[in-house]
Tab-separated table of C-alpha atoms in Angstrom:
chain	number	residue	atom	x	y	z
A	1	UNK	CA	99.641	114.040	106.599
A	2	UNK	CA	102.339	116.736	106.223
A	3	UNK	CA	101.554	118.486	109.531
A	4	UNK	CA	105.039	118.071	111.017
A	5	UNK	CA	106.722	119.315	107.835
A	6	UNK	CA	104.496	122.378	107.742
A	7	UNK	CA	105.221	123.193	111.382
A	8	UNK	CA	108.938	123.443	110.627
A	9	UNK	CA	110.005	127.083	110.789
A	10	UNK	CA	112.249	126.676	107.711
A	11	UNK	CA	109.502	125.138	105.587
A	12	UNK	CA	107.196	127.085	103.265
A	13	UNK	CA	104.772	124.210	102.751
A	14	UNK	CA	101.938	126.035	104.520
A	15	UNK	CA	102.344	129.129	102.335
A	16	UNK	CA	102.405	126.990	99.205
A	17	UNK	CA	99.234	125.172	100.310
A	18	UNK	CA	97.450	128.479	100.899
A	19	UNK	CA	98.453	129.788	97.469
A	20	UNK	CA	97.274	126.561	95.858
A	21	UNK	CA	93.948	126.786	97.716
A	22	UNK	CA	93.451	130.364	96.546
A	23	UNK	CA	94.009	129.293	92.967
A	24	UNK	CA	91.586	126.387	93.284
A	25	UNK	CA	88.936	128.549	94.915
A	26	UNK	CA	88.476	130.520	91.685
A	27	UNK	CA	86.941	127.430	90.084
A	28	UNK	CA	84.600	126.532	92.945
A	29	UNK	CA	80.972	126.241	91.783
A	30	UNK	CA	79.412	123.630	94.084
A	31	UNK	CA	78.474	123.741	97.738
A	32	UNK	CA	80.563	120.649	98.566
A	33	UNK	CA	83.685	122.255	97.109
A	34	UNK	CA	83.088	125.429	99.147
A	35	UNK	CA	82.691	123.293	102.288
A	36	UNK	CA	86.001	121.584	101.580
A	37	UNK	CA	87.661	124.984	101.166
A	38	UNK	CA	86.242	126.112	104.526
A	39	UNK	CA	87.528	122.911	106.142
A	40	UNK	CA	90.978	123.511	104.664
A	41	UNK	CA	90.950	127.084	105.999
A	42	UNK	CA	90.270	125.812	109.517
A	43	UNK	CA	93.149	123.321	109.318
A	44	UNK	CA	95.515	125.930	107.884
A	45	UNK	CA	94.604	128.396	110.632
A	46	UNK	CA	95.311	125.855	113.350
A	47	UNK	CA	98.650	124.912	111.823
A	48	UNK	CA	99.585	128.567	111.419
A	49	UNK	CA	98.752	129.246	115.074
A	50	UNK	CA	100.913	126.357	116.243
A	51	UNK	CA	103.736	127.416	113.943
A	52	UNK	CA	103.636	130.987	115.229
A	53	UNK	CA	103.716	129.816	118.842
A	54	UNK	CA	106.884	127.802	118.186
A	55	UNK	CA	108.761	130.709	116.618
A	56	UNK	CA	111.634	132.128	118.678
A	57	UNK	CA	112.162	135.675	117.503
A	58	UNK	CA	115.221	137.682	118.404
A	59	UNK	CA	113.092	140.637	119.466
A	60	UNK	CA	113.904	142.131	122.836
A	61	UNK	CA	111.458	141.671	125.688
A	62	UNK	CA	109.379	144.516	127.014
A	63	UNK	CA	111.498	146.795	129.189
A	64	UNK	CA	109.368	148.706	131.680
A	65	UNK	CA	112.219	151.072	132.618
A	66	UNK	CA	112.844	152.055	128.992
A	67	UNK	CA	109.138	152.506	128.450
A	68	UNK	CA	108.907	154.796	131.477
A	69	UNK	CA	111.821	156.885	130.195
A	70	UNK	CA	110.191	157.230	126.794
A	71	UNK	CA	106.884	158.140	128.440
A	72	UNK	CA	108.494	160.853	130.559
A	73	UNK	CA	110.246	162.236	127.504
A	74	UNK	CA	106.923	162.385	125.675
A	75	UNK	CA	105.339	164.172	128.639
A	76	UNK	CA	107.970	166.897	128.629
A	77	UNK	CA	110.931	165.714	130.735
A	78	UNK	CA	114.358	165.108	129.247
A	79	UNK	CA	116.384	163.230	131.843
A	80	UNK	CA	119.681	163.657	129.962
A	81	UNK	CA	119.455	167.429	129.765
A	82	UNK	CA	118.272	167.732	133.364
A	83	UNK	CA	121.110	165.551	134.584
A	84	UNK	CA	123.618	167.982	133.040
A	85	UNK	CA	121.797	170.963	134.568
A	86	UNK	CA	122.435	170.352	138.270
A	87	UNK	CA	121.439	173.903	139.261
A	88	UNK	CA	117.771	173.332	138.280
A	89	UNK	CA	115.841	172.545	141.453
A	90	UNK	CA	112.723	171.637	139.498
A	91	UNK	CA	114.329	168.590	137.829
A	92	UNK	CA	112.122	165.490	137.882
A	93	UNK	CA	108.795	167.350	138.197
A	94	UNK	CA	106.185	166.837	135.482
A	95	UNK	CA	104.660	169.824	133.731
A	96	UNK	CA	101.087	170.676	134.669
A	97	UNK	CA	99.678	169.487	131.347
A	98	UNK	CA	101.770	166.302	131.216
A	99	UNK	CA	99.000	163.843	132.022
A	100	UNK	CA	96.528	165.755	129.869
A	101	UNK	CA	98.923	165.515	126.946
A	102	UNK	CA	99.316	161.771	127.422
A	103	UNK	CA	95.542	161.332	127.795
A	104	UNK	CA	94.810	163.148	124.556
A	105	UNK	CA	97.304	160.928	122.775
A	106	UNK	CA	95.965	157.732	124.341
A	107	UNK	CA	92.377	158.565	123.322
A	108	UNK	CA	93.347	158.123	119.688
A	109	UNK	CA	94.009	154.419	120.238
A	110	UNK	CA	90.761	153.657	122.045
A	111	UNK	CA	87.925	153.566	119.541
A	112	UNK	CA	85.387	152.083	121.928
A	113	UNK	CA	84.487	152.129	125.574
A	114	UNK	CA	86.097	149.475	127.774
A	115	UNK	CA	84.061	146.359	128.395
A	116	UNK	CA	82.034	146.366	131.601
A	117	UNK	CA	82.955	143.530	133.966
A	118	UNK	CA	80.978	142.440	137.006
A	119	UNK	CA	83.023	142.407	140.178
A	120	UNK	CA	80.807	139.855	141.902
A	121	UNK	CA	79.512	137.977	138.905
A	122	UNK	CA	76.524	138.551	136.696
A	123	UNK	CA	73.299	139.934	138.134
A	124	UNK	CA	71.374	137.274	136.264
A	125	UNK	CA	72.072	134.191	138.307
A	126	UNK	CA	71.231	130.712	137.203
A	127	UNK	CA	67.886	129.536	138.556
A	128	UNK	CA	68.093	126.916	141.227
A	129	UNK	CA	66.640	123.539	140.512
A	130	UNK	CA	63.247	123.392	142.254
A	131	UNK	CA	62.530	120.366	144.363
A	132	UNK	CA	59.198	119.588	142.802
A	133	UNK	CA	58.583	116.335	144.612
A	134	UNK	CA	59.097	117.836	148.063
A	135	UNK	CA	56.893	120.835	147.261
A	136	UNK	CA	54.136	118.608	145.917
A	137	UNK	CA	54.259	116.463	149.023
A	138	UNK	CA	54.034	119.534	151.245
A	139	UNK	CA	51.128	120.930	149.251
A	140	UNK	CA	49.352	117.595	149.279
A	141	UNK	CA	49.733	117.157	153.035
A	142	UNK	CA	48.718	120.757	153.616
A	143	UNK	CA	45.620	120.257	151.485
A	144	UNK	CA	44.691	117.167	153.467
A	145	UNK	CA	45.103	119.074	156.712
A	146	UNK	CA	42.966	121.934	155.413
A	147	UNK	CA	40.298	119.485	154.290
A	148	UNK	CA	40.373	117.658	157.615
A	149	UNK	CA	40.169	120.766	159.794
A	150	UNK	CA	36.654	121.905	158.746
A	151	UNK	CA	35.357	118.355	159.169
A	152	UNK	CA	36.810	118.171	162.688
A	153	UNK	CA	35.458	121.569	163.615
A	154	UNK	CA	32.082	120.699	162.178
A	155	UNK	CA	32.038	117.460	164.118
A	156	UNK	CA	33.008	119.227	167.341
A	157	UNK	CA	30.404	121.908	166.727
A	158	UNK	CA	27.709	119.313	166.144
A	159	UNK	CA	28.632	117.359	169.271
A	160	UNK	CA	28.719	120.567	171.343
A	161	UNK	CA	25.343	121.622	169.947
A	162	UNK	CA	23.837	118.221	170.703
A	163	UNK	CA	25.166	118.342	174.275
A	164	UNK	CA	23.733	121.841	174.738
A	165	UNK	CA	20.325	120.779	173.432
A	166	UNK	CA	20.252	117.766	175.741
A	167	UNK	CA	21.221	119.914	178.733
A	168	UNK	CA	18.543	122.493	177.885
A	169	UNK	CA	15.927	119.732	177.635
A	170	UNK	CA	17.067	118.298	180.973
A	171	UNK	CA	16.774	121.707	182.694
A	172	UNK	CA	13.348	122.257	181.142
A	173	UNK	CA	12.215	118.903	182.514
A	174	UNK	CA	13.441	119.840	186.013
A	175	UNK	CA	11.665	123.198	185.812
A	176	UNK	CA	8.400	121.613	184.690
A	177	UNK	CA	8.628	118.968	187.435
A	178	UNK	CA	9.078	121.574	190.192
A	179	UNK	CA	6.241	123.652	188.815
A	180	UNK	CA	3.883	120.679	188.563
A	181	UNK	CA	4.531	119.685	192.192
A	182	UNK	CA	3.789	123.186	193.514
A	183	UNK	CA	2.312	125.448	190.815
A	184	UNK	CA	1.408	128.249	193.238
A	185	UNK	CA	4.915	128.723	194.623
A	186	UNK	CA	7.209	130.690	192.309
A	187	UNK	CA	10.692	129.282	191.769
A	188	UNK	CA	13.507	131.702	192.554
A	189	UNK	CA	15.746	132.164	189.517
A	190	UNK	CA	18.908	132.268	191.604
A	191	UNK	CA	17.924	129.221	193.659
A	192	UNK	CA	17.244	127.421	190.377
A	193	UNK	CA	20.553	128.179	188.608
A	194	UNK	CA	23.138	128.622	191.387
A	195	UNK	CA	25.318	125.640	192.252
A	196	UNK	CA	26.697	126.289	195.773
A	197	UNK	CA	29.750	124.146	195.081
A	198	UNK	CA	30.742	125.393	191.578
A	199	UNK	CA	30.855	128.883	190.129
A	200	UNK	CA	31.514	127.501	186.605
A	201	UNK	CA	28.503	125.215	186.863
A	202	UNK	CA	26.390	128.169	187.922
A	203	UNK	CA	27.397	130.114	184.809
A	204	UNK	CA	26.602	127.080	182.650
A	205	UNK	CA	23.159	126.785	184.215
A	206	UNK	CA	22.422	130.442	183.484
A	207	UNK	CA	23.643	129.936	179.931
A	208	UNK	CA	21.346	126.953	179.354
A	209	UNK	CA	18.356	128.677	180.929
A	210	UNK	CA	18.814	131.559	178.505
A	211	UNK	CA	17.914	129.167	175.668
A	212	UNK	CA	14.627	128.376	177.391
A	213	UNK	CA	13.839	132.077	177.628
A	214	UNK	CA	14.857	132.675	174.004
A	215	UNK	CA	12.704	129.849	172.666
A	216	UNK	CA	9.712	130.924	174.757
A	217	UNK	CA	9.684	127.703	176.829
A	218	UNK	CA	10.078	129.643	180.081
A	219	UNK	CA	9.808	133.211	181.301
A	220	UNK	CA	11.314	135.315	184.055
A	221	UNK	CA	9.417	137.915	186.030
A	222	UNK	CA	9.872	139.840	189.266
A	223	UNK	CA	8.097	138.925	192.504
A	224	UNK	CA	6.913	141.261	195.268
A	225	UNK	CA	10.490	141.707	196.540
A	226	UNK	CA	11.700	142.662	193.026
A	227	UNK	CA	13.629	139.404	192.757
A	228	UNK	CA	13.554	137.324	189.564
A	229	UNK	CA	11.447	134.162	189.499
A	230	UNK	CA	11.217	131.630	186.688
A	231	UNK	CA	8.296	129.515	185.515
A	232	UNK	CA	7.576	127.456	182.417
A	233	UNK	CA	5.187	128.891	179.893
A	234	UNK	CA	1.804	127.330	179.323
A	235	UNK	CA	1.230	125.974	175.820
A	236	UNK	CA	-1.352	128.075	173.975
A	237	UNK	CA	-3.258	127.481	170.811
A	238	UNK	CA	-1.286	130.053	168.798
A	239	UNK	CA	2.036	128.222	169.202
A	240	UNK	CA	5.318	129.923	168.497
A	241	UNK	CA	3.832	132.651	166.342
A	242	UNK	CA	1.983	134.230	169.292
A	243	UNK	CA	5.038	133.939	171.547
A	244	UNK	CA	7.246	135.541	168.930
A	245	UNK	CA	4.713	138.291	168.372
A	246	UNK	CA	4.769	139.246	172.052
A	247	UNK	CA	7.161	141.838	173.407
A	248	UNK	CA	10.460	140.457	174.705
A	249	UNK	CA	13.168	142.173	176.687
A	250	UNK	CA	16.776	141.028	176.799
A	251	UNK	CA	18.628	141.317	180.076
A	252	UNK	CA	22.316	140.841	180.860
A	253	UNK	CA	22.946	139.430	184.326
A	254	UNK	CA	26.286	140.252	185.904
A	255	UNK	CA	27.645	137.685	188.362
A	256	UNK	CA	31.168	137.441	189.752
A	257	UNK	CA	32.623	134.993	192.224
A	258	UNK	CA	32.200	137.351	195.170
A	259	UNK	CA	28.498	137.756	194.530
A	260	UNK	CA	28.171	134.034	193.872
A	261	UNK	CA	29.673	133.247	197.285
């Protein structure tokens, strides 16, 4: 209520209020009374700060030139005496221990190391706000893609395997038909697999025939001219166990386009 009166530089109301509060504080015995005293101290401090900022003292402002002259005098140079001594050529030069002398004196007023300031801000930056929704959507879509890929590959593998089995069965049927029509005439392996119009088809035929040889459904042997001939195997009573027990040799046939032509 008396804020404006207390802010007056000629008024002592603030000092009187502080003295009265000090006297009342001696009788404080309850927590509520101590809280009121703390609240009063905050108000008095704010008023005192405002009152001090409005004071206009008659003190002279800081004079950098006068300070420099005093500093040089402390460091060992007397400008007045040197001005009178015009014959001294060394006038204006600092003694060798001038800065050391000032440093030793300045150390007395620094009781702690200067505070470290970051030139480019603190190393500990604030964490960026993660975009959780976008990340979850990406992870969800990625998981769906990963789940779909094996199914697609499995489906393609199954379809490719089925096509290979059908082609192998078709070639076996052709081989058995030729052999039934003329069982005494051996079938040339190259005449059986080579497609005169397609090198790729020829390689596929050799690939499919290899399954017949592997499964024991057909066999390859050499004729009198040392050329390979193919014939289907006759079913025996022992089944696959006897065919697997027999000796088998694996052969790699090399065929390029020049030889194919």
